[in-house]
GROMACS .gro file of N, CA and C in nm:
model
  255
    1UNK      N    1   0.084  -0.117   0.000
    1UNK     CA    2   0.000   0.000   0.000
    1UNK      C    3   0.089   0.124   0.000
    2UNK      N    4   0.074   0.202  -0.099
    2UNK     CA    5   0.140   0.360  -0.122
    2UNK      C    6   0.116   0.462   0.021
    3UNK      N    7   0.155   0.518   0.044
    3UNK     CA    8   0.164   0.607   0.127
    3UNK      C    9   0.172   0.771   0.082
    4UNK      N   10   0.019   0.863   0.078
    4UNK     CA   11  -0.009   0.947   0.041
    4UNK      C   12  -0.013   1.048   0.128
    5UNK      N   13   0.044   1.188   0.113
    5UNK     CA   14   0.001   1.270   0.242
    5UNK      C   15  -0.121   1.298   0.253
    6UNK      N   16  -0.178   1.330   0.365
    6UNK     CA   17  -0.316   1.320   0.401
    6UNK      C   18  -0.352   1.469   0.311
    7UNK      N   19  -0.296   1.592   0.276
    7UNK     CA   20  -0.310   1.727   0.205
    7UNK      C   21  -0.354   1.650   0.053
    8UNK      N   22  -0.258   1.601   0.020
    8UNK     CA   23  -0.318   1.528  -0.116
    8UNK      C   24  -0.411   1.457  -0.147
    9UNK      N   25  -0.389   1.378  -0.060
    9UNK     CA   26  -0.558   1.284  -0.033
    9UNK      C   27  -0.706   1.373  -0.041
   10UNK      N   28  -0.696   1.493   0.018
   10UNK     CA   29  -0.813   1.555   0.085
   10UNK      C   30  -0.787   1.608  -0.064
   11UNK      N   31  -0.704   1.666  -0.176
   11UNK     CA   32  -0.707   1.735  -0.257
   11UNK      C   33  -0.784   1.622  -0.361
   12UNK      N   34  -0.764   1.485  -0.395
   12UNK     CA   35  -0.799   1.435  -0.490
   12UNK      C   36  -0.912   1.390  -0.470
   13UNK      N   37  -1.001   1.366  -0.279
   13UNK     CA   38  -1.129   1.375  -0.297
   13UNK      C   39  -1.195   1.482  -0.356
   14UNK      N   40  -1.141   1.620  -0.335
   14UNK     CA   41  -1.227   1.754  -0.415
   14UNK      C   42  -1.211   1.694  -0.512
   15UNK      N   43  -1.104   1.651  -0.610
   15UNK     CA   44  -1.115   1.666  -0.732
   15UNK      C   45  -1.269   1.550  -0.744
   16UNK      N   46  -1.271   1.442  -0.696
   16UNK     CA   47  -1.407   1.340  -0.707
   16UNK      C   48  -1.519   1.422  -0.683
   17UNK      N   49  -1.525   1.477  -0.610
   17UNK     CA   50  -1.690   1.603  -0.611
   17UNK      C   51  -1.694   1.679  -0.738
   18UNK      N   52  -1.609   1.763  -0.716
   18UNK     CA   53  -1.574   1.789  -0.853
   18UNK      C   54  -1.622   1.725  -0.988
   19UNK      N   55  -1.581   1.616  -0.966
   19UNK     CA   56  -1.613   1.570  -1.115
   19UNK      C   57  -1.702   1.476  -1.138
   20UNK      N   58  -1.791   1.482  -1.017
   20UNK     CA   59  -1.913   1.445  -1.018
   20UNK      C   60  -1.907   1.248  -0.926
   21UNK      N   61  -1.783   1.210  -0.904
   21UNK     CA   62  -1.801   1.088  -0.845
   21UNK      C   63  -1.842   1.069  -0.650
   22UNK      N   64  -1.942   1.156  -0.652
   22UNK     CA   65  -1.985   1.210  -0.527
   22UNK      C   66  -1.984   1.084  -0.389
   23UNK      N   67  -2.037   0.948  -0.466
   23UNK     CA   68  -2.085   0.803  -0.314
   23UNK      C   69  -1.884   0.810  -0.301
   24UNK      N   70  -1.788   0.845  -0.452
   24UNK     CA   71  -1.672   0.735  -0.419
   24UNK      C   72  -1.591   0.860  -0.302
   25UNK      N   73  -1.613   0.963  -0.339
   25UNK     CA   74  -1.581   1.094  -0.236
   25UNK      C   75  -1.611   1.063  -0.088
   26UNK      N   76  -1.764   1.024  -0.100
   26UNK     CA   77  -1.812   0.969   0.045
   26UNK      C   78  -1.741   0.879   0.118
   27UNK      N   79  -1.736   0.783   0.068
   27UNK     CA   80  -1.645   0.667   0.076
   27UNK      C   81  -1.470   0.713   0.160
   28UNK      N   82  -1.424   0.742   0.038
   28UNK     CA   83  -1.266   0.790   0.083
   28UNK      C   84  -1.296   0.890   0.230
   29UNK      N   85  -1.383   0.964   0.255
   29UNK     CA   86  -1.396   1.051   0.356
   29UNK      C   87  -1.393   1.028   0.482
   30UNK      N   88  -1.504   0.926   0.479
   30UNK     CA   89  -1.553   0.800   0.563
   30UNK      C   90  -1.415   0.740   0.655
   31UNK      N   91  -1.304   0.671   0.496
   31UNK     CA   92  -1.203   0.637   0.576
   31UNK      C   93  -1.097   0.699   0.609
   32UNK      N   94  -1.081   0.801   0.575
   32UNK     CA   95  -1.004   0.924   0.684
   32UNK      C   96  -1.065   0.930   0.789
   33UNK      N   97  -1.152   0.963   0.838
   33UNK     CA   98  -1.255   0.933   0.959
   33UNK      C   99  -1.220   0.852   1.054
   34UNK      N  100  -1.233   0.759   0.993
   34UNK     CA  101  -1.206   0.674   1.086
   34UNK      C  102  -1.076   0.652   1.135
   35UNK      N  103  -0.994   0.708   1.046
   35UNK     CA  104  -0.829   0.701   1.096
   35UNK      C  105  -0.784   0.825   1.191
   36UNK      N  106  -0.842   0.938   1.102
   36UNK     CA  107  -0.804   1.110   1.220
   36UNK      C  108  -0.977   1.138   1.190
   37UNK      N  109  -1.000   1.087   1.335
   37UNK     CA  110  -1.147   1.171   1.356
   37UNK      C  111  -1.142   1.319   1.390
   38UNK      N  112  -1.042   1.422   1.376
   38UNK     CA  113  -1.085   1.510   1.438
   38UNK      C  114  -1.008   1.630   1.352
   39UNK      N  115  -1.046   1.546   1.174
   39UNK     CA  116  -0.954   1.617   1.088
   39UNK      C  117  -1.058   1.733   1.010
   40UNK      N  118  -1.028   1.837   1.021
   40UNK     CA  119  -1.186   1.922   0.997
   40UNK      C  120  -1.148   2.000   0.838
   41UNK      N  121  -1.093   1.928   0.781
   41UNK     CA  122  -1.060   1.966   0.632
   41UNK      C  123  -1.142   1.861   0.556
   42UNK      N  124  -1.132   1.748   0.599
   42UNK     CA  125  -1.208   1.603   0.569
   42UNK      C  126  -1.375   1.617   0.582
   43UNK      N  127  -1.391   1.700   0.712
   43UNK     CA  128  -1.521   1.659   0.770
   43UNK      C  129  -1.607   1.794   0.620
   44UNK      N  130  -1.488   1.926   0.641
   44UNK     CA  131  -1.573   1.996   0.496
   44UNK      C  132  -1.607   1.942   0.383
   45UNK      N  133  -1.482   1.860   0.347
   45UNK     CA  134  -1.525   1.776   0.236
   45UNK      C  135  -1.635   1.711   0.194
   46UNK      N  136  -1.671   1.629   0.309
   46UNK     CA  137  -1.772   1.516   0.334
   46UNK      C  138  -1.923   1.623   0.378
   47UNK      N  139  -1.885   1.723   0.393
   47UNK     CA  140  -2.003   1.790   0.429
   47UNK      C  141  -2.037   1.857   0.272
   48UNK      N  142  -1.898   1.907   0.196
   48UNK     CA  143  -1.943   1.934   0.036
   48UNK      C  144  -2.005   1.814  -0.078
   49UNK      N  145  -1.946   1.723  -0.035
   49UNK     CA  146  -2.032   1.617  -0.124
   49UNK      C  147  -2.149   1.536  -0.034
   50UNK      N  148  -2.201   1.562   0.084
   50UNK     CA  149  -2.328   1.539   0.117
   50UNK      C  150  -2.432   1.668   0.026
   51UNK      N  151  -2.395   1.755   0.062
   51UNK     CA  152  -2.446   1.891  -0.064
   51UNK      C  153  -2.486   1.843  -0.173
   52UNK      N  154  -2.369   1.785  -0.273
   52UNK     CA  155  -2.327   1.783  -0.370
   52UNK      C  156  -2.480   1.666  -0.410
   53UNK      N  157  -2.453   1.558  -0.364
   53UNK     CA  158  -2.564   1.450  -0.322
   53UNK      C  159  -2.682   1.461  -0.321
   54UNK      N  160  -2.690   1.606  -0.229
   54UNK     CA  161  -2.863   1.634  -0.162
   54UNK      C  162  -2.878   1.550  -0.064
   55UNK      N  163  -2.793   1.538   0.003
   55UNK     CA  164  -2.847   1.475   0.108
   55UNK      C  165  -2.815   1.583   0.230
   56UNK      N  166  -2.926   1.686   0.232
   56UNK     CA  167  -2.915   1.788   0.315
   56UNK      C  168  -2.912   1.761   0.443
   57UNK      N  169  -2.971   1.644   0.538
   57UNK     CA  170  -2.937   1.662   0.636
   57UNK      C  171  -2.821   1.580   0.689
   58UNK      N  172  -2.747   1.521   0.615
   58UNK     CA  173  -2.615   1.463   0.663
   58UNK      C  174  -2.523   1.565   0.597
   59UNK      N  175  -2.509   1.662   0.532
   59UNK     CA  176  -2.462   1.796   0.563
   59UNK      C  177  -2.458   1.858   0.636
   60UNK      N  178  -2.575   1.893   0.701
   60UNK     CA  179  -2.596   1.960   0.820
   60UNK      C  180  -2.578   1.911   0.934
   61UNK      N  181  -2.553   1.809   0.907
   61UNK     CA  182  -2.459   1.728   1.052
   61UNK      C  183  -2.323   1.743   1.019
   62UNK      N  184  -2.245   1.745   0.882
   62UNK     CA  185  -2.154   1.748   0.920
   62UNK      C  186  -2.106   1.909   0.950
   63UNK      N  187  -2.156   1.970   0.862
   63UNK     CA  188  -2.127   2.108   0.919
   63UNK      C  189  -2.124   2.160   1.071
   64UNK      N  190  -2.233   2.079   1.134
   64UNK     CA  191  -2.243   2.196   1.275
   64UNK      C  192  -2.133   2.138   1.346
   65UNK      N  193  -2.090   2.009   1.294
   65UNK     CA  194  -1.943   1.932   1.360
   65UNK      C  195  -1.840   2.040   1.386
   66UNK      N  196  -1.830   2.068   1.218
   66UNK     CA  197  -1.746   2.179   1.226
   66UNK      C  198  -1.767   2.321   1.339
   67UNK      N  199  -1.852   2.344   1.295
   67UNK     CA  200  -1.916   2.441   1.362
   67UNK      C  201  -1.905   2.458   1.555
   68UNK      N  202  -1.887   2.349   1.581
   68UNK     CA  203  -1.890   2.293   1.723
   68UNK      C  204  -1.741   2.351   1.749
   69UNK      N  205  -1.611   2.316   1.696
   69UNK     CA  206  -1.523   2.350   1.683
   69UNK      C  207  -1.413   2.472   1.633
   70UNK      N  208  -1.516   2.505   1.534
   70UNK     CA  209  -1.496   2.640   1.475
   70UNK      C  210  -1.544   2.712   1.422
   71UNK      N  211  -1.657   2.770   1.549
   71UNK     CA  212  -1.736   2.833   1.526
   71UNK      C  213  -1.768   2.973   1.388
   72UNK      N  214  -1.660   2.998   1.389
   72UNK     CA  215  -1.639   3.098   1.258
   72UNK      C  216  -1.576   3.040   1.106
   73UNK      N  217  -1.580   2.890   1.087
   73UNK     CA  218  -1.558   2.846   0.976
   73UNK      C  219  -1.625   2.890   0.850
   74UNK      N  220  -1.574   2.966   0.758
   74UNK     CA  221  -1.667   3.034   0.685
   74UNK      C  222  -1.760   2.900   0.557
   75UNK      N  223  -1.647   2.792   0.505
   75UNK     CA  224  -1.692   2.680   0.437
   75UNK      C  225  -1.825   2.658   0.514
   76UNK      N  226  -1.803   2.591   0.635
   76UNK     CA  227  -1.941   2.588   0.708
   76UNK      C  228  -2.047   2.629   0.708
   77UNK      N  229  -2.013   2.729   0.722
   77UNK     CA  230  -2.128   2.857   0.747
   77UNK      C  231  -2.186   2.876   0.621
   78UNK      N  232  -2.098   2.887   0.537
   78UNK     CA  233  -2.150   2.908   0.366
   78UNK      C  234  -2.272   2.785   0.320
   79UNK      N  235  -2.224   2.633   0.398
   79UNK     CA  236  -2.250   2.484   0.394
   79UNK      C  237  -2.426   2.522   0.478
   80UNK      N  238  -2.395   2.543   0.564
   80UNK     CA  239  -2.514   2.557   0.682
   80UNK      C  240  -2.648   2.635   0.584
   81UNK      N  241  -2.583   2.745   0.505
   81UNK     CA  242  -2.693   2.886   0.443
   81UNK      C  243  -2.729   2.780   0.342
   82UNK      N  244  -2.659   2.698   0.254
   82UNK     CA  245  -2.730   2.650   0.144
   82UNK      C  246  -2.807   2.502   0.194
   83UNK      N  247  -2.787   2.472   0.306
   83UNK     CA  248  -2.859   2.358   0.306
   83UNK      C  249  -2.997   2.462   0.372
   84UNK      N  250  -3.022   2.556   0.433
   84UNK     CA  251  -3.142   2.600   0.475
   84UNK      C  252  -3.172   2.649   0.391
   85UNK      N  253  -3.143   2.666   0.266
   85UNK     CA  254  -3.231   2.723   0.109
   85UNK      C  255  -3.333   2.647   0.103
   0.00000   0.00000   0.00000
């Protein structure tokens, strides 16, 4: 198994939202998760392709995660306004 920095990793899930492979984004997110639960670059991610998905309220869970932590996260906050559209 290759050994990727976790910055790159988080960069080539955007690129999967991005380009529309939104469950395999979920997926990879998932298992960062479970390795650094308390990685809040990951948790935006996973909160942009719950968006991305429509699956508004597992967005809005992951956002207020963030939110819990950093309270002035603007991704978040931006995340939070469009899921209450």
């Amino acid at each position: 198994m290759s050994k990727v920095a976790l910055r790159v990793y988080n960069r080539e899930i955007e690129t999967l939202v991005d380009q529309g492979h939104i469950e395999e984004a979920i997926a990879h997110c998932q298992h960062i998760l479970k390795i650094y639960p308390k990685h809040l670059e990951t948790y935006r991610l996973l909160g942009k392709a719950y968006l991305e998905a429509h699956r508004h309220a597992d967005a809005a869970d992951i956002f207020q995660r963030v939110l819990v932590a950093v309270p002035d996260d603007f991704v978040s906050q931006l995340g939070m306004s469009l899921v209450r559209e």
